Short mmCIF file of N, CA and C in Angstrom, two decimals:
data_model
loop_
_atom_site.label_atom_id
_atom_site.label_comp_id
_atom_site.label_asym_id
_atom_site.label_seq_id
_atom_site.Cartn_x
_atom_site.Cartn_y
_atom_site.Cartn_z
N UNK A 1 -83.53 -152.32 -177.85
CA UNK A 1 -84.34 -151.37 -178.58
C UNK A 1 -85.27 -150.67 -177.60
N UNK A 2 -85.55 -149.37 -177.82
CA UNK A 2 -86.35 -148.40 -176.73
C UNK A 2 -87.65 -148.96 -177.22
N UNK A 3 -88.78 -148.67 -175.87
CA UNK A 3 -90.24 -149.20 -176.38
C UNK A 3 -90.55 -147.71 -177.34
N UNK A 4 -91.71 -147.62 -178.47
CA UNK A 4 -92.32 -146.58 -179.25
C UNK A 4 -93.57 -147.49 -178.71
N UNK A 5 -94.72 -146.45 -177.91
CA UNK A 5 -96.05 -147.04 -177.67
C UNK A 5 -96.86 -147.24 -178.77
N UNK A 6 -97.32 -148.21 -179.41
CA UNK A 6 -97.66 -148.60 -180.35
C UNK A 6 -97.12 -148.81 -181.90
N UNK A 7 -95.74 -149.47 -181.41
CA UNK A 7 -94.99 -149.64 -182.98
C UNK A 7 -94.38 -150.66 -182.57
N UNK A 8 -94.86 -152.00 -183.38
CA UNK A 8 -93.92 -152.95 -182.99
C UNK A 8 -92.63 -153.21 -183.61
N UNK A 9 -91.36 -154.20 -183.26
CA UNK A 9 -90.30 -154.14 -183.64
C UNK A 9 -90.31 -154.43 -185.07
N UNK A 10 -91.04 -155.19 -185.61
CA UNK A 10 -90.96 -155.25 -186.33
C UNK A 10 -91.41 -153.92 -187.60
N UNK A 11 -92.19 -154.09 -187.05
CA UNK A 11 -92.50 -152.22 -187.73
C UNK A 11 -91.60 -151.10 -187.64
N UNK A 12 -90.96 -150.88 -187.01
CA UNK A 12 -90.17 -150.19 -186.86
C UNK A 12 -88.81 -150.16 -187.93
N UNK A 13 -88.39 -151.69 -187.57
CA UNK A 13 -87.10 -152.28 -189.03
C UNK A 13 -87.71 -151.90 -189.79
N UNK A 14 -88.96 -152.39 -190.18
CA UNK A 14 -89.22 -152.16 -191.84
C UNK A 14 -89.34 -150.39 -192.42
N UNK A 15 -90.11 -150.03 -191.67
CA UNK A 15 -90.17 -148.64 -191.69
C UNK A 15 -88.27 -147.58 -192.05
N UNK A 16 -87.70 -148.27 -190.93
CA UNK A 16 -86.24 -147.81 -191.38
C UNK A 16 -85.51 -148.11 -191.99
N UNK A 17 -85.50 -149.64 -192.48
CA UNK A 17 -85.11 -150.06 -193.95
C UNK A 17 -85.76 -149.37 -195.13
N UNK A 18 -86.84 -148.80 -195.15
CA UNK A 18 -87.47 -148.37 -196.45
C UNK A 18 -86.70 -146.85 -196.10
N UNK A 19 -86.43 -146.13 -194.94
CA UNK A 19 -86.65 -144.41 -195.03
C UNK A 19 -84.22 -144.56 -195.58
N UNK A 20 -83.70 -145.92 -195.24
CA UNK A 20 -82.52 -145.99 -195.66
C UNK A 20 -82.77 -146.06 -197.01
N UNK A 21 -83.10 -147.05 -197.06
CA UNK A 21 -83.29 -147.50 -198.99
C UNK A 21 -83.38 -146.47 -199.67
N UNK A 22 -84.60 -145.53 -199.54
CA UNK A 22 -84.65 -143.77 -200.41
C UNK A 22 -83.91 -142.74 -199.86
N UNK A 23 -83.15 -143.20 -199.22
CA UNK A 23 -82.01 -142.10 -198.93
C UNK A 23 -82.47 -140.84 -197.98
N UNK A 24 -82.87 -141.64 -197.05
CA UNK A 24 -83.60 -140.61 -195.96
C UNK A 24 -82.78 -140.29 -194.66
N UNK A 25 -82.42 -141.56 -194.16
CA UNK A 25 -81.65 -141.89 -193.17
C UNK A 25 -79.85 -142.77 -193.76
N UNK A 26 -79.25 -142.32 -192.49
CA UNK A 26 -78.35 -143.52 -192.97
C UNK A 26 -78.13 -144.10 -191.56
N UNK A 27 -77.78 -145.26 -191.84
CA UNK A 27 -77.47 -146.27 -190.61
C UNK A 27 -76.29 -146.30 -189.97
N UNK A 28 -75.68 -146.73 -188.68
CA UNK A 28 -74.31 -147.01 -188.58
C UNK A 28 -74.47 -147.76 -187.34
N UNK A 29 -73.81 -148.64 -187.12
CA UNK A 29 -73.71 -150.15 -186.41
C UNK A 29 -71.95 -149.95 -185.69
N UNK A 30 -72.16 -149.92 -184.25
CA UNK A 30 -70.90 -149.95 -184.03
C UNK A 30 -70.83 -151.30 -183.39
N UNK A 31 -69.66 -151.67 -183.27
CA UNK A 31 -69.49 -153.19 -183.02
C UNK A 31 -69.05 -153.00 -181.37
N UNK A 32 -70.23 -153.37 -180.68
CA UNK A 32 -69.95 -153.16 -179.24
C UNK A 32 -71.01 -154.13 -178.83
N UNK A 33 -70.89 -154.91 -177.45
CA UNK A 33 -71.93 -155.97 -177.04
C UNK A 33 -72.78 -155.05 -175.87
N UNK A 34 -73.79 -154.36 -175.80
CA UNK A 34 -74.78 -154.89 -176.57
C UNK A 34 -74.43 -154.23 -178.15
N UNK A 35 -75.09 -154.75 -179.28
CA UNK A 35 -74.30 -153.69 -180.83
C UNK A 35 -75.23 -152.42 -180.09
N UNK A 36 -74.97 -152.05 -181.00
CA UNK A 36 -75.41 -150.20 -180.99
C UNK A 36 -75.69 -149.79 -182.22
N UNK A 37 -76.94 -149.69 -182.97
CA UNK A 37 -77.21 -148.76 -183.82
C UNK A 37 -77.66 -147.71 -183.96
N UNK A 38 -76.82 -146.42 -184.94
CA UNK A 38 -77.30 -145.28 -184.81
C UNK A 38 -77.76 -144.85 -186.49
N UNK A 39 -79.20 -144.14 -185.92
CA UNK A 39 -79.50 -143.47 -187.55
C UNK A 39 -79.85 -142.16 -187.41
N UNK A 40 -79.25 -141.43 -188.69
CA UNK A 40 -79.02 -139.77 -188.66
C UNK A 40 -79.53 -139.43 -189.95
N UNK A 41 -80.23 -138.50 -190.15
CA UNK A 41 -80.67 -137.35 -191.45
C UNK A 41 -79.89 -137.89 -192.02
N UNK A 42 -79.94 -137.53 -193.20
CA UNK A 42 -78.98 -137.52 -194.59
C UNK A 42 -79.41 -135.80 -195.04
N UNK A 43 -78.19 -135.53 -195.90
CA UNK A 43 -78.73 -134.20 -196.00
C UNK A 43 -80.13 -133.86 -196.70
N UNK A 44 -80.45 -134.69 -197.47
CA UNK A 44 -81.82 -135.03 -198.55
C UNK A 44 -82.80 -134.61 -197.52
N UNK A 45 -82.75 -135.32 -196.04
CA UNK A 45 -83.92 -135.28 -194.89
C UNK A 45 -83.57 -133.69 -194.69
N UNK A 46 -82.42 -133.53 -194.12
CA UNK A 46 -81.81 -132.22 -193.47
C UNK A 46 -82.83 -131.06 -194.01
N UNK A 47 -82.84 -131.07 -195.63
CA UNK A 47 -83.22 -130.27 -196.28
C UNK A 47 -84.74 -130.24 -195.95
N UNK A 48 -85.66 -130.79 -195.41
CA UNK A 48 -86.93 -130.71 -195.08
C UNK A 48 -87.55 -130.28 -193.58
N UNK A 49 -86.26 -129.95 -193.17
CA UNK A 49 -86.02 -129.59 -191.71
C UNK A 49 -87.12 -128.18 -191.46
N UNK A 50 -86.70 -127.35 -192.25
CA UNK A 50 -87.47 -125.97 -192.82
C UNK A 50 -88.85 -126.20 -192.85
N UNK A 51 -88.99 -126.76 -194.02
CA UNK A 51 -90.37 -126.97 -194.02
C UNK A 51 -91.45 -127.87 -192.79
N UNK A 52 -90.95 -128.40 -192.28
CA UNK A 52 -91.60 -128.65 -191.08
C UNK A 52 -91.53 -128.30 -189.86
N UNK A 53 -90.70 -127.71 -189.72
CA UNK A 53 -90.92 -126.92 -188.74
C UNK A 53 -91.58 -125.99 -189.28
N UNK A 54 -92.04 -125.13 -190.53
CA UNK A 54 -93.06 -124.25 -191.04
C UNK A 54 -94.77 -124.89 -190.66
N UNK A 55 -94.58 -126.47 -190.95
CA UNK A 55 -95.89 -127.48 -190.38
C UNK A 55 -96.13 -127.69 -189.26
N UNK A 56 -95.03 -127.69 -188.45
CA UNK A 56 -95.16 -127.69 -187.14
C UNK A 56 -95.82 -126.23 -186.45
N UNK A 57 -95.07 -125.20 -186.97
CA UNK A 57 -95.68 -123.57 -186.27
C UNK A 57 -97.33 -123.50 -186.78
N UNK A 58 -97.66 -123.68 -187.89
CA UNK A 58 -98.95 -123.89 -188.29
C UNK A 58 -99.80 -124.60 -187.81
N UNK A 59 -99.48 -125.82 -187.43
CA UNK A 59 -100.56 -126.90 -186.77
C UNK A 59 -100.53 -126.51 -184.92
N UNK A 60 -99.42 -125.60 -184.44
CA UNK A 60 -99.80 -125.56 -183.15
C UNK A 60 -100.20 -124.35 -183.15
N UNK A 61 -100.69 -123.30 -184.13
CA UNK A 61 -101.52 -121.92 -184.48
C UNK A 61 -102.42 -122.26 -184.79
N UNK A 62 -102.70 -123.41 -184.79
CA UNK A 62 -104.63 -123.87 -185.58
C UNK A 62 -104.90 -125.25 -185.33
N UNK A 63 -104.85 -125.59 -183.86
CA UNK A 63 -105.15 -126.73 -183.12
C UNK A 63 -106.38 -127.21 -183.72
N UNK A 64 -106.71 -128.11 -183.89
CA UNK A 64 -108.12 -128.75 -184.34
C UNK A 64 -108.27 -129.51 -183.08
N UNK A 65 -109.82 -129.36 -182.62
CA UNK A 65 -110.49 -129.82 -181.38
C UNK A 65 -110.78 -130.77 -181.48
N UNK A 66 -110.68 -131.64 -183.12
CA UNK A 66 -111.88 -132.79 -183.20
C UNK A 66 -111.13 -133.53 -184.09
N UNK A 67 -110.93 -134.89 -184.55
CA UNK A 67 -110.01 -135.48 -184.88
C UNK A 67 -111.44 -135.24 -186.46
N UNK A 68 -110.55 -135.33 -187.10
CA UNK A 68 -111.30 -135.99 -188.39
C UNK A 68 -111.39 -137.52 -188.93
N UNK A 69 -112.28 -137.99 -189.17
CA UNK A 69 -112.83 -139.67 -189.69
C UNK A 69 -112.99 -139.98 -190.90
N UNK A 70 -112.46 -140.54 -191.68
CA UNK A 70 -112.77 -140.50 -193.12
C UNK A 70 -113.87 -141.59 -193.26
N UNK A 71 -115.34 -141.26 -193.78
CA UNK A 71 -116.17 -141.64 -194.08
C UNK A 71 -116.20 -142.23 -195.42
N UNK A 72 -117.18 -143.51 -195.80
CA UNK A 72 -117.19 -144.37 -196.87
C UNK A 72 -119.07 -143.77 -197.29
N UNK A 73 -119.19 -143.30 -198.20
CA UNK A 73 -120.60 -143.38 -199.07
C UNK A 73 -121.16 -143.96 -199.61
#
């Protein structure tokens, strides 16, 4: 498994078992030593492709300098 800086393995399974489960991703396991798993869009994801990249052009047109903190009152 590749390192993600700050996601542990285990986080990671769970995270992609849940985005399989709702039909986000699908999985595929080829039977080779080391195994090999690969996960791809489903068209359901495909279809949101658009819209974020619409989130993406927007958030790098209106960089925010300062992180925001959610405060408790």
């Amino acid at each position: 498994m590749r390192a993600l800086a700050g996601v542990s393995e285990k986080m990671l399974a769970q995270q992609l078992n849940e985005l399989k489960r709702d039909g986000f991703i699908q999985k595929t396991t080829y039977p080779e030593i080391p195994p090999c798993t690969e996960y791809t869009l489903t068209p359901l994801d495909e279809s949101l492709v658009p819209v974020l990249n619409q989130i993406y052009a927007w958030g790098s047109s209106n960089q925010m300098t300062q992180r925001f903190q959610l405060t408790t009152e």
